[in-house]
Amino acid sequence: MKCQHCGRLAQTKAWMEIVGGFVTVDLCLACYDRHEARRGRRSWLPVVICLGQPGLPALCVHPPIGPRSQTEKCVTWLPAPYPARRGTAVMTQSAVDLAKLRCPDCGATYLDFRRTGRLGCPYDYHVFGSGLAALLDRVHRARRHVGKRPCRPRRSPETDRQIRSLRRLLRSAVDAEDYAQAALLRDQIRCKERENGPQ
Amino acid sequence: MDLNDIVRRNGEWLKAVGSDADIVISSRVRLARNLADFPFSNRAGELERREIESSLKKCIDSLSIDKSLHFFDVGRLNTVDRLFLVERQLISREHAAGEGSRSVAIAPEEDVSLMVNEEDHLRIQVLRSGYSIRECWECINRIDDRVEEKVPYAFSEEFGYLTACPTNVGTGMRASVLLHLPALSMTKQIDRVFRALQKIQLAVRGLYGEGTQASGDFYQISNNITLGKTEEEIISNIEVVVPQIVHYEREARAGLIKENRQTLHDRVSRAYGILRAAQTISSEETMALLSSVRMGVNLQLIDDLDIDLVNDLFLHTQPAHLQKLEGRELEGEDRNVARASYLRRRLSDSSKTNGHTRPDSN
């Protein structure tokens, strides 16, 4: 059996997380150590996104182990036989749907998050909720906050999103020196802020 | 507040006052917070980062807390000054190495710092010398309340305080205690302690937090979990564990004195000797040797050295501190030579004042 990462003699097996489940991979001890070291840093990574058909190569997105600027370099292709040997690597429809999710507020995709380990905006928690729940279970062994709460009345995630969106438009209007439009947008923001609690 | 003025004094975290300060170096609590009206820092454009900074600066300037806070534009500081703030634990390594508009507000006593545009919009930190994690929490909770009166935080009933990284979501709180555990390291019992800590969801990190190696036998014990536990539970968990580790370290030190006094005294004296005589020395070796010397002073195996001086040296021999003390930029080997010279000078001054190493009676 060959190591599925470097092709040397495989000496052990490791669990690897894919979108929508886990698979086992055969690894040599050096690759296993690297894999475990990554798992120790970010237990929900790496992510393997299989293209869904046996025999096709699988895109493996490793965790960002170096500075954030090096994250892009961590993306590699696993050898073609990988998904063919491991039929479980084929994504379920729900995993495909999850992988395609894009936040309408900040534009981040679920895969962006899995690749960098960072969410783009507060609304991502709302959009990626189904994917995040299992992750939070694993990291925190809990899904719900029980600690301190802000004293001020809360706005809904949707209102927060609308305010962020209006602020973006306001910045564009100011950039374009369209001050009439900017004044209109500023009033809309104030109105949104007022209707959902004092600022 | 000028960074050049504070270089000669020790940071809050190495003042070595408070209970169990020979083992518990410092206690720290930090809160991660984001403003509801902006995307997280990693998705924010430069204009948005400036708006976040301006909004938080206005808020921090008008905070009704009993501290005057001084703002530093981290992006405009030179590399040495940024590293200097990291070494004093006032900003994170990520904040120092980041890009775009970012700043930090620091209290003159260096016990409070607020990082703006770090991984999250706002990272509030309260640091105290010795074992005082509860006082840190009470202080940071008050500051957090004051900030929250002025700006809307990103918060969800389900997930709590929303953070860029889901490992911080919920309370957004990281409570940590910095411990000096040379005897547990020497007796190889440290791994057993760490395994026990991991089972109760506590993390062990190096001197400068996440991703850093233990250096000079300093270890940070902190909570791993921020969701599904109250702030009170997180603090209590640490409060239960730290006295036990302190007890194990004291037992290990007593065991070393009882069974291997000569060997221990030899190790401590050699470390002291090298620090007083070396002509070139790396930061890493300095930390390791100072760690032995610190234990030696606390166990009264060295009596001509003040513990405050040892604590000073831990900080002053770090790369940025050394460069600021020398008043020039130093690279590689030049820095090692300057460090050795600085150590010889400080330790020789101390010996002249205090006398000599205690001769071993055994």
Coordinates of C-alpha atoms in Angstrom, one line a residue:
Chain A
M1 CA 0.0 0.0 0.0
K2 CA 1.4 3.4 -1.0
C3 CA 1.1 6.7 1.0
Q4 CA -1.8 8.6 -0.6
H5 CA 0.0 11.8 -0.2
C6 CA 3.6 11.2 -1.2
G7 CA 3.6 7.8 -2.8
R8 CA 6.1 6.2 -0.4
L9 CA 5.3 3.0 1.5
A10 CA 2.2 3.5 3.7
Q11 CA 2.6 2.6 7.3
T12 CA -0.5 3.8 8.9
K13 CA -4.1 5.1 8.3
A14 CA -5.5 8.5 9.3
W15 CA -8.9 10.0 9.4
M16 CA -9.4 12.9 7.1
E17 CA -12.4 15.2 7.1
I18 CA -14.2 15.8 3.9
V19 CA -17.2 18.1 3.3
G20 CA -20.0 16.0 4.6
G21 CA -18.1 13.2 6.4
F22 CA -14.8 11.4 7.0
V23 CA -12.6 9.1 5.1
T24 CA -9.6 7.0 5.9
V25 CA -6.3 7.6 4.0
D26 CA -3.2 5.5 3.9
L27 CA -0.1 7.5 4.9
C28 CA 3.6 7.1 5.6
L29 CA 4.8 8.1 9.0
A30 CA 6.2 11.4 7.9
C31 CA 2.9 12.4 6.2
Y32 CA 1.0 11.1 9.2
D33 CA 3.0 13.3 11.6
R34 CA 2.3 16.3 9.4
H35 CA -1.4 15.4 9.2
E36 CA -1.6 15.0 13.0
A37 CA 0.3 18.3 13.6
R38 CA -2.3 20.1 11.4
R39 CA -5.2 18.4 13.2
G40 CA -3.8 19.6 16.5
R41 CA -3.8 23.2 15.3
R42 CA -7.2 23.2 13.7
S43 CA -9.1 20.1 14.5
W44 CA -11.8 20.5 11.8
L45 CA -9.2 20.8 9.0
P46 CA -8.1 19.6 6.4
V47 CA -11.0 19.6 4.0
V48 CA -11.0 17.3 1.0
I49 CA -13.4 18.3 -1.7
C50 CA -14.0 15.4 -4.0
L51 CA -15.3 16.0 -7.5
G52 CA -17.9 13.3 -7.0
Q53 CA -16.7 10.8 -9.5
P54 CA -14.4 7.8 -8.8
G55 CA -11.1 8.2 -10.6
L56 CA -11.1 12.0 -10.7
P57 CA -8.6 13.8 -8.6
A58 CA -9.7 15.3 -5.3
L59 CA -8.9 18.9 -4.3
C60 CA -7.3 18.9 -0.9
V61 CA -7.3 22.1 1.0
H62 CA -4.8 22.0 3.8
P63 CA -5.1 24.1 6.9
P64 CA -3.3 27.4 7.1
I65 CA -0.2 26.2 9.0
G66 CA 2.0 29.2 8.0
P67 CA 1.3 32.9 7.9
R68 CA -2.0 33.7 6.4
S69 CA -0.4 35.0 3.2
Q70 CA 0.9 31.4 2.6
T71 CA -2.6 29.9 2.8
E72 CA -3.0 29.8 -1.0
K73 CA 0.2 27.7 -1.3
C74 CA -1.4 25.0 0.9
V75 CA -3.9 24.0 -1.8
T76 CA -2.8 20.8 -3.5
W77 CA -4.3 18.0 -5.6
L78 CA -4.4 14.6 -4.2
P79 CA -3.4 11.7 -6.6
A80 CA -6.3 10.6 -8.9
P81 CA -6.9 7.2 -7.3
Y82 CA -7.8 8.8 -4.0
P83 CA -11.5 9.1 -4.4
A84 CA -11.7 6.0 -6.5
R85 CA -10.4 3.9 -3.7
R86 CA -12.5 5.6 -1.2
G87 CA -16.1 5.7 -2.4
T88 CA -17.2 7.4 0.8
A89 CA -15.4 10.5 -0.4
V90 CA -18.1 11.2 -2.9
M91 CA -20.0 14.2 -1.6
T92 CA -23.7 14.0 -0.7
Q93 CA -26.1 16.5 -2.2
S94 CA -26.3 18.4 1.1
A95 CA -22.5 18.7 1.2
V96 CA -22.5 20.0 -2.4
D97 CA -25.1 22.5 -1.5
L98 CA -23.1 23.6 1.6
A99 CA -19.9 23.9 -0.4
K100 CA -21.8 26.3 -2.9
L101 CA -23.1 28.6 -0.2
R102 CA -22.2 32.2 -0.5
C103 CA -22.9 35.0 2.0
P104 CA -25.0 37.7 0.3
D105 CA -23.6 40.2 2.7
C106 CA -19.8 39.9 2.5
G107 CA -19.5 37.5 -0.5
A108 CA -17.5 34.8 1.4
T109 CA -18.2 31.2 0.4
Y110 CA -18.4 28.3 2.8
L111 CA -15.3 27.0 1.1
D112 CA -13.5 30.3 1.8
F113 CA -14.2 29.7 5.4
R114 CA -13.0 26.1 5.4
R115 CA -9.9 27.1 3.6
T116 CA -8.9 30.1 5.8
G117 CA -10.7 29.1 9.1
R118 CA -12.1 32.7 9.2
L119 CA -15.6 33.9 8.6
G120 CA -16.2 37.1 6.6
C121 CA -19.0 38.8 8.6
P122 CA -21.5 38.3 11.4
Y123 CA -24.1 37.2 8.8
D124 CA -22.0 34.2 7.9
Y125 CA -23.1 32.6 11.1
H126 CA -26.6 32.8 9.8
V127 CA -25.9 31.7 6.2
F128 CA -23.5 28.8 7.1
G129 CA -25.4 27.8 10.2
S130 CA -25.9 24.2 9.1
G131 CA -22.2 23.7 8.4
L132 CA -21.1 25.5 11.5
A133 CA -23.3 23.6 14.0
A134 CA -21.4 20.3 13.6
L135 CA -18.1 22.2 13.7
L136 CA -19.1 24.0 17.0
D137 CA -20.1 20.7 18.4
R138 CA -16.6 19.3 17.8
V139 CA -14.6 22.4 18.9
H140 CA -16.7 23.5 21.8
R141 CA -18.9 20.5 22.5
A142 CA -21.8 23.0 22.6
R143 CA -24.0 24.9 20.1
R144 CA -25.5 27.6 22.2
H145 CA -24.1 30.6 24.1
V146 CA -24.9 30.7 27.8
G147 CA -22.6 33.5 28.9
K148 CA -22.8 37.3 29.1
R149 CA -25.3 39.2 26.9
P150 CA -25.2 42.9 25.8
C151 CA -27.5 45.1 27.8
R152 CA -28.7 47.1 24.7
P153 CA -31.7 45.8 22.7
R154 CA -30.6 43.5 19.9
R155 CA -31.2 44.0 16.2
S156 CA -32.0 41.1 14.0
P157 CA -29.2 39.6 11.9
E158 CA -31.2 40.7 8.8
T159 CA -31.3 44.4 10.0
D160 CA -27.6 44.3 10.8
R161 CA -27.0 43.0 7.3
Q162 CA -29.2 45.8 5.8
I163 CA -27.2 48.4 7.8
R164 CA -23.9 47.0 6.6
S165 CA -25.2 47.0 3.0
L166 CA -26.4 50.6 3.3
R167 CA -23.0 51.6 4.7
R168 CA -21.3 50.1 1.7
L169 CA -23.6 52.1 -0.6
L170 CA -22.9 55.2 1.4
R171 CA -19.1 54.7 1.0
S172 CA -19.6 54.3 -2.7
A173 CA -21.7 57.4 -2.9
V174 CA -19.2 59.5 -1.0
D175 CA -16.4 58.1 -3.3
A176 CA -18.4 59.2 -6.3
E177 CA -19.1 62.6 -4.7
D178 CA -22.8 61.9 -5.0
Y179 CA -23.6 63.8 -1.8
A180 CA -27.4 63.9 -2.4
Q181 CA -27.5 60.1 -2.6
A182 CA -25.1 59.9 0.4
A183 CA -27.4 62.0 2.5
L184 CA -30.4 59.8 1.6
L185 CA -28.5 56.7 2.5
R186 CA -27.3 58.2 5.8
D187 CA -30.9 58.9 6.7
Q188 CA -31.9 55.4 5.9
I189 CA -29.1 54.0 8.1
R190 CA -30.2 56.2 11.0
C191 CA -33.8 55.1 10.5
K192 CA -32.8 51.4 10.5
E193 CA -30.7 51.9 13.6
R194 CA -33.6 53.7 15.4
E195 CA -36.3 51.2 14.6
N196 CA -34.2 48.4 16.2
G197 CA -33.1 50.0 19.4
P198 CA -31.1 53.0 20.6
Q199 CA -27.5 53.6 19.3
Chain B
M1 CA 3.5 57.9 27.0
D2 CA 6.7 57.2 25.0
L3 CA 7.8 53.7 24.2
N4 CA 11.4 54.8 24.8
D5 CA 10.5 55.8 28.4
I6 CA 9.1 52.5 29.4
V7 CA 11.8 50.3 28.0
R8 CA 13.9 50.2 31.2
R9 CA 11.0 49.3 33.5
N10 CA 9.5 45.8 33.6
G11 CA 6.1 45.1 32.0
E12 CA 3.1 44.4 34.2
W13 CA 3.3 40.7 33.5
L14 CA 6.9 40.3 34.8
K15 CA 6.7 42.4 37.9
A16 CA 6.5 39.3 40.0
V17 CA 4.1 40.6 42.7
G18 CA 1.0 39.1 44.0
S19 CA 0.2 35.6 45.3
D20 CA 2.4 32.7 44.2
A21 CA 4.4 35.1 42.0
D22 CA 7.5 32.8 42.1
I23 CA 5.5 30.3 40.0
V24 CA 2.4 32.2 38.7
I25 CA 4.0 35.0 36.6
S26 CA 0.8 36.7 35.4
S27 CA -2.9 36.4 34.8
R28 CA -4.6 37.6 31.7
V29 CA -8.1 37.8 30.3
R30 CA -8.9 38.9 26.8
L31 CA -12.3 39.5 25.1
A32 CA -12.8 39.3 21.3
R33 CA -15.5 41.7 20.1
N34 CA -16.8 42.9 16.6
L35 CA -18.9 45.8 15.6
A36 CA -22.3 44.8 14.2
D37 CA -22.1 47.4 11.4
F38 CA -19.0 46.1 9.6
P39 CA -17.6 42.9 8.1
F40 CA -14.9 41.1 10.0
S41 CA -11.4 42.5 9.7
N42 CA -10.3 39.9 7.1
R43 CA -13.1 41.0 4.7
A44 CA -13.0 44.7 5.5
G45 CA -11.5 47.0 2.9
E46 CA -9.0 49.8 4.0
L47 CA -11.8 52.4 4.1
E48 CA -13.9 50.2 6.3
R49 CA -10.9 49.4 8.6
R50 CA -10.4 53.2 9.0
E51 CA -14.0 53.7 9.8
I52 CA -13.8 50.9 12.4
E53 CA -10.7 52.4 13.9
S54 CA -12.1 55.9 14.0
S55 CA -15.4 54.6 15.6
L56 CA -13.5 52.6 18.2
K57 CA -11.0 55.3 18.9
K58 CA -13.8 57.8 19.6
C59 CA -15.4 55.2 21.8
I60 CA -12.2 54.4 23.7
D61 CA -11.3 58.1 24.2
S62 CA -14.6 58.7 25.9
L63 CA -14.6 55.6 28.1
S64 CA -15.5 56.4 31.7
I65 CA -12.9 54.0 33.2
D66 CA -10.3 54.9 35.8
K67 CA -7.5 54.6 33.2
S68 CA -6.0 57.0 30.7
L69 CA -5.3 55.2 27.5
H70 CA -2.6 56.1 25.0
F71 CA -3.2 55.3 21.3
F72 CA -0.4 53.9 19.1
D73 CA -0.9 53.6 15.3
V74 CA 0.6 50.1 15.0
G75 CA 0.8 50.4 11.2
R76 CA 3.1 53.4 11.5
L77 CA 5.4 52.0 14.2
N78 CA 8.7 50.6 13.0
T79 CA 9.5 46.9 13.1
V80 CA 11.4 47.2 16.4
D81 CA 8.7 49.1 18.2
R82 CA 6.0 46.6 17.0
L83 CA 8.1 43.7 18.3
F84 CA 8.7 45.7 21.5
L85 CA 5.0 45.8 22.1
V86 CA 4.7 42.0 21.4
E87 CA 7.5 41.3 23.9
R88 CA 5.7 43.3 26.5
Q89 CA 2.5 41.3 25.7
L90 CA 0.6 44.5 24.8
I91 CA -0.2 43.4 21.2
S92 CA -0.3 40.0 19.6
R93 CA 2.2 38.8 17.0
E94 CA -0.6 38.7 14.4
H95 CA -1.4 42.4 15.2
A96 CA 2.2 43.4 14.8
A97 CA 2.6 41.5 11.5
G98 CA -0.8 42.5 10.1
E99 CA -1.6 44.9 7.3
G100 CA -3.8 48.0 7.0
S101 CA -5.1 50.4 9.6
R102 CA -4.7 49.0 13.0
S103 CA -3.9 50.5 16.4
V104 CA -3.7 49.8 20.1
A105 CA -4.7 51.7 23.2
I106 CA -2.5 51.1 26.2
A107 CA -2.8 52.1 29.9
P108 CA 0.4 53.6 31.3
E109 CA 0.6 50.8 33.9
E110 CA 0.5 48.4 30.9
D111 CA -2.2 46.3 32.6
V112 CA -4.9 47.2 30.0
S113 CA -4.6 47.2 26.2
L114 CA -7.2 47.4 23.5
M115 CA -6.2 46.2 20.0
V116 CA -8.2 47.6 17.1
N117 CA -8.5 45.8 13.8
E118 CA -6.8 42.6 15.0
E119 CA -8.4 39.3 13.8
D120 CA -11.5 40.8 15.4
H121 CA -12.4 44.5 15.4
L122 CA -11.6 44.8 19.1
R123 CA -9.5 42.7 21.4
I124 CA -9.6 43.9 25.0
Q125 CA -6.9 42.6 27.3
V126 CA -6.4 42.9 31.0
L127 CA -3.1 41.7 32.5
R128 CA -2.1 41.4 36.2
S129 CA 1.0 40.2 37.8
G130 CA 0.8 37.0 39.9
Y131 CA -2.3 34.9 40.4
S132 CA -5.2 37.3 40.0
I133 CA -7.4 35.9 37.2
R134 CA -10.7 36.9 38.9
E135 CA -9.5 40.5 39.3
C136 CA -8.7 40.5 35.6
W137 CA -12.1 39.3 34.7
E138 CA -13.9 41.9 36.9
C139 CA -11.8 44.7 35.4
I140 CA -12.3 43.6 31.8
N141 CA -16.0 43.0 32.3
R142 CA -16.4 46.7 33.4
I143 CA -14.4 47.9 30.4
D144 CA -16.5 45.7 28.1
D145 CA -19.7 47.1 29.5
R146 CA -18.5 50.7 29.0
V147 CA -17.5 50.0 25.4
E148 CA -20.8 48.2 24.7
E149 CA -22.8 51.3 25.9
K150 CA -21.3 53.2 23.0
V151 CA -21.0 50.8 20.0
P152 CA -23.3 47.9 18.9
Y153 CA -21.5 44.5 19.1
A154 CA -22.1 41.7 16.7
F155 CA -24.1 39.3 18.9
S156 CA -26.5 36.5 18.3
E157 CA -28.8 34.9 20.9
E158 CA -27.7 31.5 19.7
F159 CA -23.9 31.9 19.2
G160 CA -23.2 34.8 21.6
Y161 CA -20.5 37.3 20.6
L162 CA -19.7 36.7 17.0
T163 CA -16.0 36.4 16.1
A164 CA -14.1 35.9 12.8
C165 CA -12.8 32.5 14.0
P166 CA -15.5 30.2 15.4
T167 CA -13.0 28.9 18.0
N168 CA -13.6 32.3 19.9
V169 CA -17.4 32.6 19.4
G170 CA -19.7 32.7 22.4
T171 CA -18.0 34.5 25.3
G172 CA -15.1 35.6 23.1
M173 CA -13.1 35.1 26.2
R174 CA -9.6 33.7 26.6
A175 CA -8.5 33.5 30.3
S176 CA -4.9 32.5 30.8
V177 CA -2.3 32.2 33.5
L178 CA 1.4 32.3 32.7
L179 CA 3.3 29.8 34.9
H180 CA 7.0 29.2 35.4
L181 CA 7.5 25.4 35.8
P182 CA 11.2 24.6 35.6
A183 CA 11.0 21.7 38.2
L184 CA 8.2 19.9 36.5
S185 CA 10.1 20.3 33.2
M186 CA 13.3 19.0 34.7
T187 CA 11.6 16.0 36.3
K188 CA 9.7 15.3 33.0
Q189 CA 6.4 15.4 34.9
I190 CA 5.2 18.3 32.7
D191 CA 3.7 16.1 30.0
R192 CA 1.5 14.3 32.5
V193 CA 0.2 17.6 33.7
F194 CA -0.5 18.8 30.2
R195 CA -2.4 15.6 29.3
A196 CA -4.6 16.1 32.4
L197 CA -5.2 19.7 31.4
Q198 CA -6.3 18.7 27.9
K199 CA -8.9 16.4 29.3
I200 CA -10.6 19.3 31.0
Q201 CA -10.5 21.4 27.8
L202 CA -7.6 23.6 28.9
A203 CA -4.8 24.5 26.4
V204 CA -1.1 24.8 27.1
R205 CA 0.7 27.4 25.0
G206 CA 4.1 29.0 25.0
L207 CA 5.2 32.4 26.4
Y208 CA 3.5 34.5 23.6
G209 CA 0.3 32.5 23.3
E210 CA -1.1 30.5 20.4
G211 CA 1.4 28.9 18.1
T212 CA 4.4 29.7 20.3
Q213 CA 6.8 27.2 21.8
A214 CA 7.4 27.1 25.5
S215 CA 10.5 29.1 26.2
G216 CA 12.4 29.5 29.5
D217 CA 9.9 26.9 31.1
F218 CA 7.1 29.5 30.8
Y219 CA 3.7 28.0 30.0
Q220 CA 0.3 29.6 29.4
I221 CA -2.7 27.7 30.6
S222 CA -5.9 28.9 29.0
N223 CA -9.4 27.8 28.2
N224 CA -10.0 26.1 24.9
I225 CA -13.7 26.4 24.9
T226 CA -15.6 29.7 24.6
L227 CA -19.1 28.5 23.7
G228 CA -21.6 26.7 26.1
K229 CA -19.8 27.9 29.2
T230 CA -20.4 31.1 31.1
E231 CA -17.4 33.4 31.8
E232 CA -17.8 32.5 35.5
E233 CA -17.4 28.8 34.7
I234 CA -14.3 29.4 32.6
I235 CA -12.7 31.5 35.4
S236 CA -13.7 28.9 38.0
N237 CA -12.2 26.1 35.9
I238 CA -8.8 27.9 35.8
E239 CA -9.1 28.7 39.5
V240 CA -9.5 25.1 40.3
V241 CA -6.5 23.9 38.2
V242 CA -3.8 26.6 38.8
P243 CA -3.4 25.9 42.6
Q244 CA -2.9 22.2 41.8
I245 CA -0.2 22.9 39.3
V246 CA 1.5 25.3 41.7
H247 CA 1.3 22.5 44.3
Y248 CA 2.9 20.0 41.9
E249 CA 5.7 22.5 40.9
R250 CA 6.4 23.1 44.6
E251 CA 6.5 19.4 45.3
A252 CA 8.8 18.8 42.3
R253 CA 11.1 21.6 43.6
A254 CA 11.1 20.2 47.1
G255 CA 11.9 16.7 45.7
L256 CA 14.8 18.1 43.7
I257 CA 16.2 19.9 46.7
K258 CA 15.8 16.8 48.9
E259 CA 17.1 14.1 46.5
N260 CA 19.4 16.0 44.1
R261 CA 20.5 19.1 45.8
Q262 CA 24.0 19.0 44.5
T263 CA 22.9 18.3 40.9
L264 CA 20.4 21.1 41.1
H265 CA 22.8 23.5 42.7
D266 CA 25.4 22.7 40.1
R267 CA 22.9 23.3 37.2
V268 CA 21.7 26.6 38.7
S269 CA 25.3 27.8 39.3
R270 CA 26.5 26.7 35.9
A271 CA 23.6 28.7 34.3
Y272 CA 24.5 31.7 36.4
G273 CA 28.1 31.3 35.5
I274 CA 27.4 31.2 31.8
L275 CA 25.2 34.2 31.9
R276 CA 27.9 36.2 33.7
A277 CA 30.7 35.1 31.5
A278 CA 29.3 34.4 28.0
Q279 CA 30.7 36.6 25.1
T280 CA 27.9 35.7 22.8
I281 CA 24.5 34.2 23.6
S282 CA 21.2 33.6 21.8
S283 CA 17.8 34.7 23.1
E284 CA 16.7 31.1 23.4
E285 CA 19.8 30.0 25.5
T286 CA 19.4 33.1 27.7
M287 CA 15.8 32.2 28.4
A288 CA 16.7 28.6 29.3
L289 CA 19.6 29.7 31.6
L290 CA 17.6 32.5 33.2
S291 CA 14.9 30.0 34.0
S292 CA 17.3 27.9 36.0
V293 CA 18.7 31.0 37.7
R294 CA 15.2 32.2 38.6
M295 CA 14.4 28.8 40.2
G296 CA 17.8 29.0 42.0
V297 CA 17.0 32.5 43.4
N298 CA 13.5 31.3 44.5
L299 CA 15.0 28.3 46.2
Q300 CA 17.7 30.4 47.8
L301 CA 20.5 28.6 46.0
I302 CA 21.7 31.9 44.8
D303 CA 21.7 34.7 47.3
D304 CA 23.5 37.6 45.6
L305 CA 20.8 38.2 43.0
D306 CA 17.6 40.0 43.3
I307 CA 14.5 38.3 41.7
D308 CA 13.5 41.6 40.2
L309 CA 16.7 41.7 38.2
V310 CA 16.2 38.2 36.9
N311 CA 12.7 39.2 35.8
D312 CA 14.1 42.3 34.2
L313 CA 16.6 40.3 32.3
F314 CA 13.9 37.9 30.8
L315 CA 12.4 41.0 29.1
H316 CA 15.4 43.2 28.5
T317 CA 17.3 40.4 26.6
Q318 CA 14.5 39.9 24.1
P319 CA 15.5 41.2 20.6
A320 CA 13.5 44.4 20.5
H321 CA 14.2 45.4 24.1
L322 CA 17.9 44.8 23.6
Q323 CA 17.9 47.0 20.4
K324 CA 16.0 49.8 22.2
L325 CA 18.3 49.6 25.2
E326 CA 21.4 49.7 23.0
G327 CA 19.8 52.5 20.9
R328 CA 20.6 50.9 17.5
E329 CA 19.4 48.1 15.2
L330 CA 21.2 44.8 15.8
E331 CA 21.1 41.8 13.5
G332 CA 22.0 38.1 14.2
E333 CA 25.5 37.7 15.8
D334 CA 25.8 41.4 16.7
R335 CA 22.7 41.1 18.8
N336 CA 24.0 37.9 20.5
V337 CA 27.2 39.7 21.4
A338 CA 25.3 42.8 22.7
R339 CA 23.1 40.5 24.7
A340 CA 26.0 38.7 26.4
S341 CA 27.6 42.1 27.1
Y342 CA 24.4 43.4 28.6
L343 CA 24.0 40.3 30.8
R344 CA 27.6 40.6 32.0
R345 CA 27.2 44.2 32.9
R346 CA 23.9 43.8 34.8
L347 CA 24.9 40.7 36.6
S348 CA 28.3 42.1 37.6
D349 CA 26.7 45.3 39.0
S350 CA 24.4 43.1 41.0
S351 CA 27.2 40.9 42.4
K352 CA 29.1 44.0 43.5
T353 CA 26.1 45.2 45.4
N354 CA 24.9 41.9 46.9
G355 CA 27.8 39.6 47.6
H356 CA 28.4 36.1 46.4
T357 CA 26.7 32.8 45.6
R358 CA 25.8 30.8 48.6
P359 CA 28.3 27.9 49.2
D360 CA 26.5 24.6 49.3
S361 CA 26.6 23.2 52.8
N362 CA 26.3 19.6 51.7

